[in-house]
Backbone as numpy.savetxt, mean C-alpha at the origin, in Angstrom:
# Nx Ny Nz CAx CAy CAz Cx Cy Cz
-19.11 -1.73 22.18 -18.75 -2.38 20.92 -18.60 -3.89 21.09
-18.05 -3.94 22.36 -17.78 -5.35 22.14 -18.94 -6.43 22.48
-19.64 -5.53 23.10 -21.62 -6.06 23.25 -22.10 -6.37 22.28
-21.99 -5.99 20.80 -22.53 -5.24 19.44 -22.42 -6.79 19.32
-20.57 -7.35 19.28 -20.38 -8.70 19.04 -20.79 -10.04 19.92
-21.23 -9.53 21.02 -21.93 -11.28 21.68 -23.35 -10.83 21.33
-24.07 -9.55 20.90 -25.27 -9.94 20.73 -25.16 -10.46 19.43
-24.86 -10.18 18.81 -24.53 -10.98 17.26 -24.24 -12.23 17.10
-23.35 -12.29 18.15 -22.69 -13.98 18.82 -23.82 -14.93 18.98
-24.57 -14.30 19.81 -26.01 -15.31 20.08 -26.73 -15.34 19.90
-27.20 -14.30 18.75 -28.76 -13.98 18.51 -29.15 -15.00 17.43
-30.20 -15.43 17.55 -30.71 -16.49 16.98 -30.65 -16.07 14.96
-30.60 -14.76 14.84 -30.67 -14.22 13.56 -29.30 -14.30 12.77
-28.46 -15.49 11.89 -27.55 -15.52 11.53 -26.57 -14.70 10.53
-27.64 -13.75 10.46 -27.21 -12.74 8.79 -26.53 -11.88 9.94
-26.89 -11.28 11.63 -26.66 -10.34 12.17 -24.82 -10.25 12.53
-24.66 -11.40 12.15 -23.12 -11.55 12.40 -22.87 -11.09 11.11
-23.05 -11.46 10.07 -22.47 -11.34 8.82 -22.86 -9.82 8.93
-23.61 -8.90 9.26 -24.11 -7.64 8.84 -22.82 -6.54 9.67
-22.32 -7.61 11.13 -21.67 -7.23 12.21 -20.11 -6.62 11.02
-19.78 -8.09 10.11 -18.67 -8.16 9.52 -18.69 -6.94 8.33
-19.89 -7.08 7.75 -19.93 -5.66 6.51 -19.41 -4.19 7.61
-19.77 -3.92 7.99 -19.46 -2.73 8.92 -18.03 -2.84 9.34
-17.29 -3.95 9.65 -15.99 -3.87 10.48 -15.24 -3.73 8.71
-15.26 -4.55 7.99 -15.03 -4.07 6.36 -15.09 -3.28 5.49
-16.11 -2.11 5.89 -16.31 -0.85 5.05 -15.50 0.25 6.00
-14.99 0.03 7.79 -14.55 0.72 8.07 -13.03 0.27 7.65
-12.61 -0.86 7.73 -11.33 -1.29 7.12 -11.11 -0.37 5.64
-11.59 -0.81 4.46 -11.71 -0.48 3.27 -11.17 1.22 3.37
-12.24 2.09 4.09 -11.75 3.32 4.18 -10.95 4.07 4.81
-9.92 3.26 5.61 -9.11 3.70 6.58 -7.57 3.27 5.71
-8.05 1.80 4.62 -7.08 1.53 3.60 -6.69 2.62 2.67
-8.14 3.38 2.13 -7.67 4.53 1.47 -7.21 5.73 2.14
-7.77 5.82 3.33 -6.68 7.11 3.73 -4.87 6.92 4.20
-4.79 5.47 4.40 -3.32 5.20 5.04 -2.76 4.59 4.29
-3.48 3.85 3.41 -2.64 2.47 2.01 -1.68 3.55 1.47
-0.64 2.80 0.82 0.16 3.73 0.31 0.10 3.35 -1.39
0.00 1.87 -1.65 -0.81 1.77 -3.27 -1.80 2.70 -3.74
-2.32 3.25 -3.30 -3.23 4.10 -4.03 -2.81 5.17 -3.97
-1.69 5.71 -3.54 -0.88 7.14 -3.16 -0.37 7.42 -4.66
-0.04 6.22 -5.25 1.18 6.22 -6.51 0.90 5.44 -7.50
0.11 5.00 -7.17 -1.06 4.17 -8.75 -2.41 4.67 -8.72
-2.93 4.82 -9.96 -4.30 5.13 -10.50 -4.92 4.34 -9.96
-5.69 4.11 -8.97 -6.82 3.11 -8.73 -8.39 3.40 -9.31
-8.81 2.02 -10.14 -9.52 1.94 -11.43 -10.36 0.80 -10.67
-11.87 1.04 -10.44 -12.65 0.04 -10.30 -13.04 -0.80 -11.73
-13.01 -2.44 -11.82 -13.58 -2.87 -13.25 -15.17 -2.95 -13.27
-15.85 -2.79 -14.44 -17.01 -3.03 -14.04 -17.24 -4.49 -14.53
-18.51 -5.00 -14.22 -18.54 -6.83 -14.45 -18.50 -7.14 -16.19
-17.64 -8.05 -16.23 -17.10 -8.58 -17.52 -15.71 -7.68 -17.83
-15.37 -6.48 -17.37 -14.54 -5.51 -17.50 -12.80 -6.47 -18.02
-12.29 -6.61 -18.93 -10.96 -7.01 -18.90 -10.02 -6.13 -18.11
-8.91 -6.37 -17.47 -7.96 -6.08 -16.61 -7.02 -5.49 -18.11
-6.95 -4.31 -18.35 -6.80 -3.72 -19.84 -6.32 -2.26 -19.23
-5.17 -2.38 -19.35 -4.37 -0.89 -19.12 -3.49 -0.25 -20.71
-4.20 1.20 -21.02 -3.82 1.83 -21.93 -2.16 2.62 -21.76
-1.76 2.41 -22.76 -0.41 3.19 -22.27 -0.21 4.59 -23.50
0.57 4.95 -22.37 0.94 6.38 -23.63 2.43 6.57 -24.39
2.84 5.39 -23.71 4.18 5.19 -24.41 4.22 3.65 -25.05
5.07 3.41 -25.57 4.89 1.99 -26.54 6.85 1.63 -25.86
6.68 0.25 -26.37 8.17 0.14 -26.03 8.65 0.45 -24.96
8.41 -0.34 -23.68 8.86 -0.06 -22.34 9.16 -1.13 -21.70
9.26 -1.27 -20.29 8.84 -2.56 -19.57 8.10 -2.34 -18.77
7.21 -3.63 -18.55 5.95 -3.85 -17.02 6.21 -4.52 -16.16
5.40 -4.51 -15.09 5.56 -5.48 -14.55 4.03 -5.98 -13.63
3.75 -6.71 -13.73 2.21 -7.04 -13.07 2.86 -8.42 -11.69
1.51 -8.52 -10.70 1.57 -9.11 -10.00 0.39 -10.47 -9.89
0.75 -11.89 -9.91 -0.10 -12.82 -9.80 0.04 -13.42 -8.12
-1.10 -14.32 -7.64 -1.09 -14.53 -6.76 -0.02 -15.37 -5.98
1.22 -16.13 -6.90 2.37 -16.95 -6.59 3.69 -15.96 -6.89
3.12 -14.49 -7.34 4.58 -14.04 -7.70 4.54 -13.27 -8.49
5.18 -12.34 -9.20 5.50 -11.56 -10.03 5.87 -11.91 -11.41
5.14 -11.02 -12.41 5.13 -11.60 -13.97 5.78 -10.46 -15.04
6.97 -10.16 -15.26 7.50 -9.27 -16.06 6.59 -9.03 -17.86
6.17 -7.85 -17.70 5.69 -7.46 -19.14 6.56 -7.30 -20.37
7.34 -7.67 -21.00 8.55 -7.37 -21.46 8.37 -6.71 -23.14
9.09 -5.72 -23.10 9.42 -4.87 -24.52 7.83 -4.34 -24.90
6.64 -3.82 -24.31 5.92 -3.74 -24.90 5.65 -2.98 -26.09
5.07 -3.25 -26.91 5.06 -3.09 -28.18 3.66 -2.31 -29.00
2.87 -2.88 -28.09 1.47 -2.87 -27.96 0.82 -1.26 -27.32
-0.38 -0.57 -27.70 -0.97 0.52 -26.64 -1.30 -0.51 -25.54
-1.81 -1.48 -25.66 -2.38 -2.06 -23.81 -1.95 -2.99 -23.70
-1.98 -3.25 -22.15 -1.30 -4.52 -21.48 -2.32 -5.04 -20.68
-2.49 -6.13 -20.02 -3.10 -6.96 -19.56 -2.15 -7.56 -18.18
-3.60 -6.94 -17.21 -2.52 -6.64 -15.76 -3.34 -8.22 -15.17
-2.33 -9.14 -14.10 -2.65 -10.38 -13.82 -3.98 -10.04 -12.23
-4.65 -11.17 -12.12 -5.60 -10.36 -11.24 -5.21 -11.55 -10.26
-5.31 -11.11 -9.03 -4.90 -11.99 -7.60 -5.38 -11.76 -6.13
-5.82 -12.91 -5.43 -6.41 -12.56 -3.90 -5.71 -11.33 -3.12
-6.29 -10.98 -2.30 -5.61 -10.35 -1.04 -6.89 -11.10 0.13
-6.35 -11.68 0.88 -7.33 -12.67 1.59 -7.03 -12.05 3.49
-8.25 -12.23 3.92 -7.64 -12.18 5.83 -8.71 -12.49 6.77
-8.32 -13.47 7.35 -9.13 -13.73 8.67 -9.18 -12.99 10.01
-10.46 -13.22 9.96 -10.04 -11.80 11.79 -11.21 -13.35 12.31
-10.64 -13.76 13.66 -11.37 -14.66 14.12 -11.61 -14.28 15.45
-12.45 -14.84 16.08 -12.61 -14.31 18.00 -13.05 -15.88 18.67
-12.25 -15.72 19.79 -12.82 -16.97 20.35 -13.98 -16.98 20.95
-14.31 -17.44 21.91 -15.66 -17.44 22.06 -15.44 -16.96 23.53
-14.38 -17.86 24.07 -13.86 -16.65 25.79 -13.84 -15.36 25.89
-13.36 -14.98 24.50 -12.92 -13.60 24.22 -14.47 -12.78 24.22
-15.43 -13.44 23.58 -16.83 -12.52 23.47 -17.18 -12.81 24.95
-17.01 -13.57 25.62 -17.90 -13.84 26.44 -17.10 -12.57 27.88
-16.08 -12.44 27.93 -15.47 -11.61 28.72 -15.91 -10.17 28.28
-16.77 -9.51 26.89 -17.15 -8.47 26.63 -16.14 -7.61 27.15
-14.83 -7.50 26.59 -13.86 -6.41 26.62 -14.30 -5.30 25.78
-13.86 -4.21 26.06 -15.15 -2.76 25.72 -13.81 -2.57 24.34
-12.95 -3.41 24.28 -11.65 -2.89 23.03 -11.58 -3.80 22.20
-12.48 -4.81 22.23 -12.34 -6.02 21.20 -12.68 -5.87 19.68
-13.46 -4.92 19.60 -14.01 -4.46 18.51 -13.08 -4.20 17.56
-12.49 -3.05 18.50 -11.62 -2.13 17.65 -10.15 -2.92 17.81
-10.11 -3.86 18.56 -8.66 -4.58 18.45 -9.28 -5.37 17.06
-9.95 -6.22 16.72 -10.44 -7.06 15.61 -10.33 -5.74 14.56
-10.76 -4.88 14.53 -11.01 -3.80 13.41 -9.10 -3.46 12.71
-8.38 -3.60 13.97 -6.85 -3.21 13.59 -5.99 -4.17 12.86
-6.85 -5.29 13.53 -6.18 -6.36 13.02 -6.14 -6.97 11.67
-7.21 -6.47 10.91 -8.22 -6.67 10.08 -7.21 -5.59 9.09
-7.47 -4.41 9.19 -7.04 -3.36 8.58 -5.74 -3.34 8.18
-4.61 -4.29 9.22 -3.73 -4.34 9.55 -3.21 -5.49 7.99
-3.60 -6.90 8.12 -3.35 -7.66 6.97 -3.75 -7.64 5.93
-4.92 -6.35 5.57 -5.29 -6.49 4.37 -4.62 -5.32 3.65
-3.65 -4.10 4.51 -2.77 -3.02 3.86 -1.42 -3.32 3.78
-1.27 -4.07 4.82 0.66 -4.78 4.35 0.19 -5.32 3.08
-0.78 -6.05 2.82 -0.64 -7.27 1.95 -0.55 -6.40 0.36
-1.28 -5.64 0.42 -1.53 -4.37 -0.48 -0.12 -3.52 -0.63
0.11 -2.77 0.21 2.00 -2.36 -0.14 3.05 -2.87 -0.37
2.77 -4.72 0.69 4.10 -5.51 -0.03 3.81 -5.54 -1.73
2.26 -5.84 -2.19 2.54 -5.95 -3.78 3.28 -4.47 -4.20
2.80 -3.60 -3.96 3.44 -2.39 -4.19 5.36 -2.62 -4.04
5.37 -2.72 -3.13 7.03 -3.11 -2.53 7.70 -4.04 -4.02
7.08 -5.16 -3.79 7.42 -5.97 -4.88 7.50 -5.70 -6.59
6.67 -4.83 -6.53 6.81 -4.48 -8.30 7.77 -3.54 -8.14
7.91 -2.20 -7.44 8.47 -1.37 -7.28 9.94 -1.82 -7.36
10.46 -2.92 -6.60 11.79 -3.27 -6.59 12.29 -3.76 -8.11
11.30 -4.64 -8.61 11.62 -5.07 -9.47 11.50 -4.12 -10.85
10.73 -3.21 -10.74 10.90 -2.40 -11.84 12.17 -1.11 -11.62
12.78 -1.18 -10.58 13.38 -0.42 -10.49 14.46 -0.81 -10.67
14.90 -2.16 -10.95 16.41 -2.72 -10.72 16.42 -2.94 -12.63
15.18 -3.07 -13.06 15.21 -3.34 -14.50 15.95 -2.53 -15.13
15.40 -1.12 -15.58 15.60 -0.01 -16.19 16.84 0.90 -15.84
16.38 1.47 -14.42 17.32 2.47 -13.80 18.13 1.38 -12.95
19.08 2.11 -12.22 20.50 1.54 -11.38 20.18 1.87 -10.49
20.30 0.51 -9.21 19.82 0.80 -7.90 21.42 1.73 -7.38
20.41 2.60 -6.22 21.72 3.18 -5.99 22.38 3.08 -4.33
23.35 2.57 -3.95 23.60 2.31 -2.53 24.05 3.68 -2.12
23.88 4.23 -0.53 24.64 5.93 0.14 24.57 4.80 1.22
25.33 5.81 2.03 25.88 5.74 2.96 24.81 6.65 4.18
24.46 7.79 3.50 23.60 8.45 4.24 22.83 9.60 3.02
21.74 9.45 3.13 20.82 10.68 2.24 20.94 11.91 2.16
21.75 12.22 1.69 21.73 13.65 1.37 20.99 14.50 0.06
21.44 15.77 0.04 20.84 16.47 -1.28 21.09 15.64 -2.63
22.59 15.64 -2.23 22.82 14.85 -3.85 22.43 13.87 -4.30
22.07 12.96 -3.17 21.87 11.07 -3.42 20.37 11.65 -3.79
19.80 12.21 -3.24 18.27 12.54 -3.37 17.91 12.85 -4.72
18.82 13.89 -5.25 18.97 14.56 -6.83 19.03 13.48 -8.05
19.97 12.70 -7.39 20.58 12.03 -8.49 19.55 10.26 -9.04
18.47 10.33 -7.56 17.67 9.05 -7.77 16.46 9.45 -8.53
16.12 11.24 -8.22 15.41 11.83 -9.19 15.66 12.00 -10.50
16.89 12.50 -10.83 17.49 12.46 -12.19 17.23 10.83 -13.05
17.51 9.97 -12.22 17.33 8.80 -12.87 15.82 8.96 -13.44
15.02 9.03 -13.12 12.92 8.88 -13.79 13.13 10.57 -14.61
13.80 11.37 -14.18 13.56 12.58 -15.03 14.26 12.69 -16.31
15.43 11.59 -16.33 16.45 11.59 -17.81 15.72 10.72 -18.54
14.47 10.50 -18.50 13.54 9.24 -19.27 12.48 10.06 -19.31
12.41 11.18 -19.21 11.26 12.19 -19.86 9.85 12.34 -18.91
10.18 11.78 -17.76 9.36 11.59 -16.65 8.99 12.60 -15.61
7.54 12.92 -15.19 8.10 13.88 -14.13 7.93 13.20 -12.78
8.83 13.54 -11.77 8.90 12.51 -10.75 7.93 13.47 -10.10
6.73 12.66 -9.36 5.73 12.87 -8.29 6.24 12.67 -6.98
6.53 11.72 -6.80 6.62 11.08 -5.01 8.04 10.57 -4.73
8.20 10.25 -3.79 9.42 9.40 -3.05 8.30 8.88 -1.53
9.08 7.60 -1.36 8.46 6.75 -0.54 9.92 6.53 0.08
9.63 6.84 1.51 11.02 6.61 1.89 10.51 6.11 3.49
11.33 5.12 3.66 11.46 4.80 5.35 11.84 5.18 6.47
11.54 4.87 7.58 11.39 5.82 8.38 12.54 6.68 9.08
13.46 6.01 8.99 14.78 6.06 9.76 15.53 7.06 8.89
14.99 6.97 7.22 15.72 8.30 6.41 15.08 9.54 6.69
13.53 9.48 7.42 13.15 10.42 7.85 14.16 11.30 8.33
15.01 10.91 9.48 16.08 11.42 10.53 16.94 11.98 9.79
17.54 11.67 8.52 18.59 11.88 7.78 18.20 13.23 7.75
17.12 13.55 6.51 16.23 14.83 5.88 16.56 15.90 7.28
15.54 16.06 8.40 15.74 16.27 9.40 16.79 16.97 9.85
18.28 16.13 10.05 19.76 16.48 10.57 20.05 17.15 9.58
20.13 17.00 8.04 20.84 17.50 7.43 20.71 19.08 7.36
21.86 19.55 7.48 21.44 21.13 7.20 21.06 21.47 5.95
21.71 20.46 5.33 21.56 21.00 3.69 20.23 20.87 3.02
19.73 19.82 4.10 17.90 19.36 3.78 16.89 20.67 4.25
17.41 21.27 5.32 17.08 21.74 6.24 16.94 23.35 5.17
18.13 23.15 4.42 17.82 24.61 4.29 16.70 25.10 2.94
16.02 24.10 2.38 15.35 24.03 1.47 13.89 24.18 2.13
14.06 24.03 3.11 12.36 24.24 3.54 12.57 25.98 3.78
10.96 26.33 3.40 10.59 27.63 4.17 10.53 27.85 5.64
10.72 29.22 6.38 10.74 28.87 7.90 8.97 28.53 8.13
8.24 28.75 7.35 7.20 28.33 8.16 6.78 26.77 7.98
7.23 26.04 6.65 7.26 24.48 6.83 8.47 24.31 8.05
8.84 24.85 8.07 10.10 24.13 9.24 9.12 23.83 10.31
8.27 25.12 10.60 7.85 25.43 11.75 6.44 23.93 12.22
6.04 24.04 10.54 5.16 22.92 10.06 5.49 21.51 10.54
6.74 21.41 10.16 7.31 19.67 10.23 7.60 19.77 12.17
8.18 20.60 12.72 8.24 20.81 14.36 7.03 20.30 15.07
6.07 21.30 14.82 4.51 20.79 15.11 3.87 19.86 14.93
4.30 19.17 13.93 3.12 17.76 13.05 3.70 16.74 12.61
4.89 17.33 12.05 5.75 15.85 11.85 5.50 15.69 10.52
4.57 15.90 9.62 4.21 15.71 8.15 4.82 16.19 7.38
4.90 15.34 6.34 5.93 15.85 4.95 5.22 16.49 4.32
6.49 17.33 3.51 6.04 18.26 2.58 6.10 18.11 1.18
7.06 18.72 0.84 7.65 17.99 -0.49 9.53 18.85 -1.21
9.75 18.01 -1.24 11.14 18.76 -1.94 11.76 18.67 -3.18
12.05 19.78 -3.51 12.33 19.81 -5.55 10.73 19.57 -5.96
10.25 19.65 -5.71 8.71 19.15 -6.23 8.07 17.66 -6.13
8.60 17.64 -5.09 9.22 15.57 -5.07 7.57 15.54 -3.84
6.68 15.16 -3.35 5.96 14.71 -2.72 6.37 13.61 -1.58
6.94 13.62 -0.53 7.38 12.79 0.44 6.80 11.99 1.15
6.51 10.64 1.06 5.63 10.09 1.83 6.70 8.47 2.37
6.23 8.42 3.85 7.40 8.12 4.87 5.96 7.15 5.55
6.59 5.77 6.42 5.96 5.36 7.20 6.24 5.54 8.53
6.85 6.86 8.65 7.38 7.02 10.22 6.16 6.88 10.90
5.29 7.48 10.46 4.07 7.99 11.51 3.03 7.15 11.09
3.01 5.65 10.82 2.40 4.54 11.34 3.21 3.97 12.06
1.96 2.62 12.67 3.13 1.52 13.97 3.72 0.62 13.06
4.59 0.22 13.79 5.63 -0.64 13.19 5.32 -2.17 12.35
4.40 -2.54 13.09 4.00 -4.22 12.09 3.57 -3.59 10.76
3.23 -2.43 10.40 2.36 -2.19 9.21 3.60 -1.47 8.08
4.41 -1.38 8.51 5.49 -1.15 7.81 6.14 -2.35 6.71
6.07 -1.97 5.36 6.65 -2.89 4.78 7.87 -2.43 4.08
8.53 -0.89 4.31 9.56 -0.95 3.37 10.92 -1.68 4.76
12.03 -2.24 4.13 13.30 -2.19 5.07 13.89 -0.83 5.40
14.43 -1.03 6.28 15.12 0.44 7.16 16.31 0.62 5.69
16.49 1.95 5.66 16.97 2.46 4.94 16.67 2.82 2.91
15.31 2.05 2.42 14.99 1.81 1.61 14.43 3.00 1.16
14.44 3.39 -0.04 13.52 4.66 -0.55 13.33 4.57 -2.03
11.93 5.08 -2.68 11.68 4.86 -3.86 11.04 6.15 -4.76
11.76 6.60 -5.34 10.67 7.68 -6.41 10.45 7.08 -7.55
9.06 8.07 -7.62 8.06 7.33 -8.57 7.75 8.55 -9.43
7.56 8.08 -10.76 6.55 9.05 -12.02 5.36 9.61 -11.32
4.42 10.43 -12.55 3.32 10.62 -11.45 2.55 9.65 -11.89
1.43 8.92 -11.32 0.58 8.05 -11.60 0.34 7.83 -12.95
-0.19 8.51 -13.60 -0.61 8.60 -14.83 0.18 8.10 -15.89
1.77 8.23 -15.21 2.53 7.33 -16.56 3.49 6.28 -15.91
3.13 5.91 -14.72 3.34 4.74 -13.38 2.63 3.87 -13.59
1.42 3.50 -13.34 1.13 2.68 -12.94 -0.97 2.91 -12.49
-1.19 1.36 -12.66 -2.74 1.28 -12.18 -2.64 0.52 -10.78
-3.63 0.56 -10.08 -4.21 -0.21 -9.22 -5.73 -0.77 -9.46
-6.17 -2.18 -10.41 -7.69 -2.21 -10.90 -7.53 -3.18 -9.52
-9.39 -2.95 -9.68 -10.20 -3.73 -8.38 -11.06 -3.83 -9.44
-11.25 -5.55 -9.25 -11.78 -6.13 -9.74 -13.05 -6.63 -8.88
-12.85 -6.76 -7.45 -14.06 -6.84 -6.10 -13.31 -6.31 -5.37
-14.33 -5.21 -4.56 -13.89 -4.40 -3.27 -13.87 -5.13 -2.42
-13.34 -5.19 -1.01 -12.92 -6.16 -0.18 -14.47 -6.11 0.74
-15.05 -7.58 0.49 -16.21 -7.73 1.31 -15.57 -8.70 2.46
-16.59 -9.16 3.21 -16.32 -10.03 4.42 -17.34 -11.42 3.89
-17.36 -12.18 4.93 -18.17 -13.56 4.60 -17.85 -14.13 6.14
-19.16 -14.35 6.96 -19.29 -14.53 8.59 -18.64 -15.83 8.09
-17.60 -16.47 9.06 -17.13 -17.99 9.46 -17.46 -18.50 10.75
-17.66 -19.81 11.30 -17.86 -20.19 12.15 -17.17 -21.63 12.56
-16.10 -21.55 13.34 -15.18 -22.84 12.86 -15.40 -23.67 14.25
-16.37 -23.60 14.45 -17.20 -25.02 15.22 -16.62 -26.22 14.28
-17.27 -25.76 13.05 -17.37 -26.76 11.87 -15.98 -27.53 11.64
-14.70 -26.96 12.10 -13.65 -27.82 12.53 -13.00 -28.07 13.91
-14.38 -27.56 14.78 -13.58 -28.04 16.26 -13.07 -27.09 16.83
-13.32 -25.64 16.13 -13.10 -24.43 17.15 -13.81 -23.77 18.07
-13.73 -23.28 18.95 -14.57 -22.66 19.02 -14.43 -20.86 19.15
-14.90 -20.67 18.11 -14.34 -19.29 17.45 -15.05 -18.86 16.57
-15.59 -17.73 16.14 -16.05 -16.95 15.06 -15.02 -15.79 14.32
-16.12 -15.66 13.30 -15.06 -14.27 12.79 -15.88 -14.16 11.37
-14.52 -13.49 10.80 -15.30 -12.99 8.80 -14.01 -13.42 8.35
-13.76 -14.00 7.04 -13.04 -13.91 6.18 -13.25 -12.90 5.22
-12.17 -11.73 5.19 -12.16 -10.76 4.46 -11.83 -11.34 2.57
-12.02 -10.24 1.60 -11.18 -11.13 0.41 -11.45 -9.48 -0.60
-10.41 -9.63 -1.52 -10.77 -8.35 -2.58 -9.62 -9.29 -3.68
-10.21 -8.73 -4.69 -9.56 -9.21 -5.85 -8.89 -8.15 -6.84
-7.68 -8.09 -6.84 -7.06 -6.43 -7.29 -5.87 -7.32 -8.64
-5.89 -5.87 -9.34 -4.83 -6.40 -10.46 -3.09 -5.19 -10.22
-2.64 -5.13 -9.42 -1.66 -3.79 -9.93 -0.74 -4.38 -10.63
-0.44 -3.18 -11.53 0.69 -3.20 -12.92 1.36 -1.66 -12.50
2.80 -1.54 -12.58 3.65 -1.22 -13.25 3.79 -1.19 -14.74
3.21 -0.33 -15.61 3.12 -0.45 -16.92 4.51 0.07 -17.29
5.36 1.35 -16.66 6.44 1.86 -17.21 7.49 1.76 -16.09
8.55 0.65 -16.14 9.47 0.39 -15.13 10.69 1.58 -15.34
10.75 2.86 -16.48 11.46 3.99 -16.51 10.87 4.60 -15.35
9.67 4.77 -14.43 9.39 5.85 -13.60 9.26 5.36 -12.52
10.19 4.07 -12.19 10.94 3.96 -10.65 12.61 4.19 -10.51
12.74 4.39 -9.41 14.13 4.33 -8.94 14.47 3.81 -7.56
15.68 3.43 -7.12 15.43 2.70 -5.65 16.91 3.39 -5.52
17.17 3.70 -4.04 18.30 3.81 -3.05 18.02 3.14 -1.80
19.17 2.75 -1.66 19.23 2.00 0.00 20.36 2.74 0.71
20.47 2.85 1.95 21.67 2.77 2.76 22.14 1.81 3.21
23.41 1.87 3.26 24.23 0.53 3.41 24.45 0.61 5.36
């Protein structure tokens, strides 16, 4: 692999780098959809060209919340069937020096491929992170425990279900993983053969009908919730979109041109997510 990149490095044919970068980007892109967690809990909606950033709602009279590239933009009292979600970069450089190709390490590839994959899915869940907080502190009452139990669990669900909602997911961090786990009282809601399930694999299941999804079992830089943080969500459909407005391509760089000496791709995708109904979040922390 890492041959793939000095022949590319030197070959007189300049598109072969850029062709190098489409490939390290389409494997990024699809490794985003199996591990991103934005697309777990929002509708993701490709636009087509000229397409307005135009989300239909099924409720009237709510709150939104959309994301621009300096920050977050509250939708307020909507009134309206559609809203108009803000559209903003997700940008990333993966660069290589030129020592680095020339030493042909047989892991460079796939170290550039992680790295790659790596800033363009934080960047993607912190927006997630960010609306999520903020639609959740709007509507419903954040709720502080001490430690997660049945009840704290019940009662962050009750919050999206007393608003006519049905709760889909909880997004919870990793360390509440442990809680679930110890508790007997968690413990006794599973069947013995999920028990036997979570022993073996470690993967969530779901509880009360709740869908559990945890970043225990990614590495740690790719983690964006804080230790102790957890969030349930509506189900998509009356949550929230994720539009893509451009799928994330690459574009070969070569920063000779300022005195480096280094190559690489600048990655880029252009996405709109909205929070259309801030009733179908809820947030708990531990203190």
């Amino acid at each position: 692999l890492a041959g793939e990149i000095r022949t590319a490095h030197f070959s007189q044919n300049a598109a072969n780098f850029g062709m190098l970068g489409e490939e390290i980007t389409n494997e990024i892109r699809q490794t985003i959809a199996r591990t991103g967690f934005i697309r777990r809990f929002f509708q993701e909606r490709e636009l087509v060209a000229g397409e307005e950033t135009k989300v239909y709602l099924r409720k009237q009279d709510t709150l939104g919340f959309s994301m621009e590239t300096d920050g977050i933009t509250p939708i307020s009292h909507i009134k309206q069937r559609e809203v108009y979600s803000r559209e903003n970069y997700i940008n990333a450089h993966i660069s290589i020096e030129e020592k680095e190709i020339a030493r042909l390490r047989a892991d460079l590839l796939q170290e550039k491929l992680e790295d790659g994959f790596e800033m363009i899915m934080v960047q993607e869940d912190r927006q997630l992170k960010t609306l999520a907080t903020n639609a959740a502190g709007a509507l419903n009452v954040p709720t502080f425990f001490s430690s997660l139990t049945p009840a704290v669990f019940q009662a962050l669900k009750n919050q999206v279900e007393s608003r006519g909602l049905p709760v889909s997911s909880a997004w919870l961090a990793n360390n509440l993983w442990n809680d679930i786990v110890a508790d007997s009282n968690f413990t006794s809601w599973f069947d013995p053969v999920t028990k036997h399930e979570l022993v073996l694999t470690g993967e969530l299941g779901s509880l009360l009908g709740v869908t559990l999804q945890t970043d225990a079992f990614i590495q740690a830089p790719q983690r964006v919730l804080s230790p102790g943080e957890i969030f349930f969500f509506s189900d998509p459909a009356t949550l929230g979109q994720f539009l893509v407005r451009k799928q994330l391509a690459s574009e070969p760089i070569n920063k000779a041109v300022v005195g480096q000496p280094a190559r690489g791709w600048f990655l880029s995708e252009i996405v709109a997510p909205v929070i259309v109904n801030a009733n179908g979040v809820s947030k708990g922390t531990r203190l």
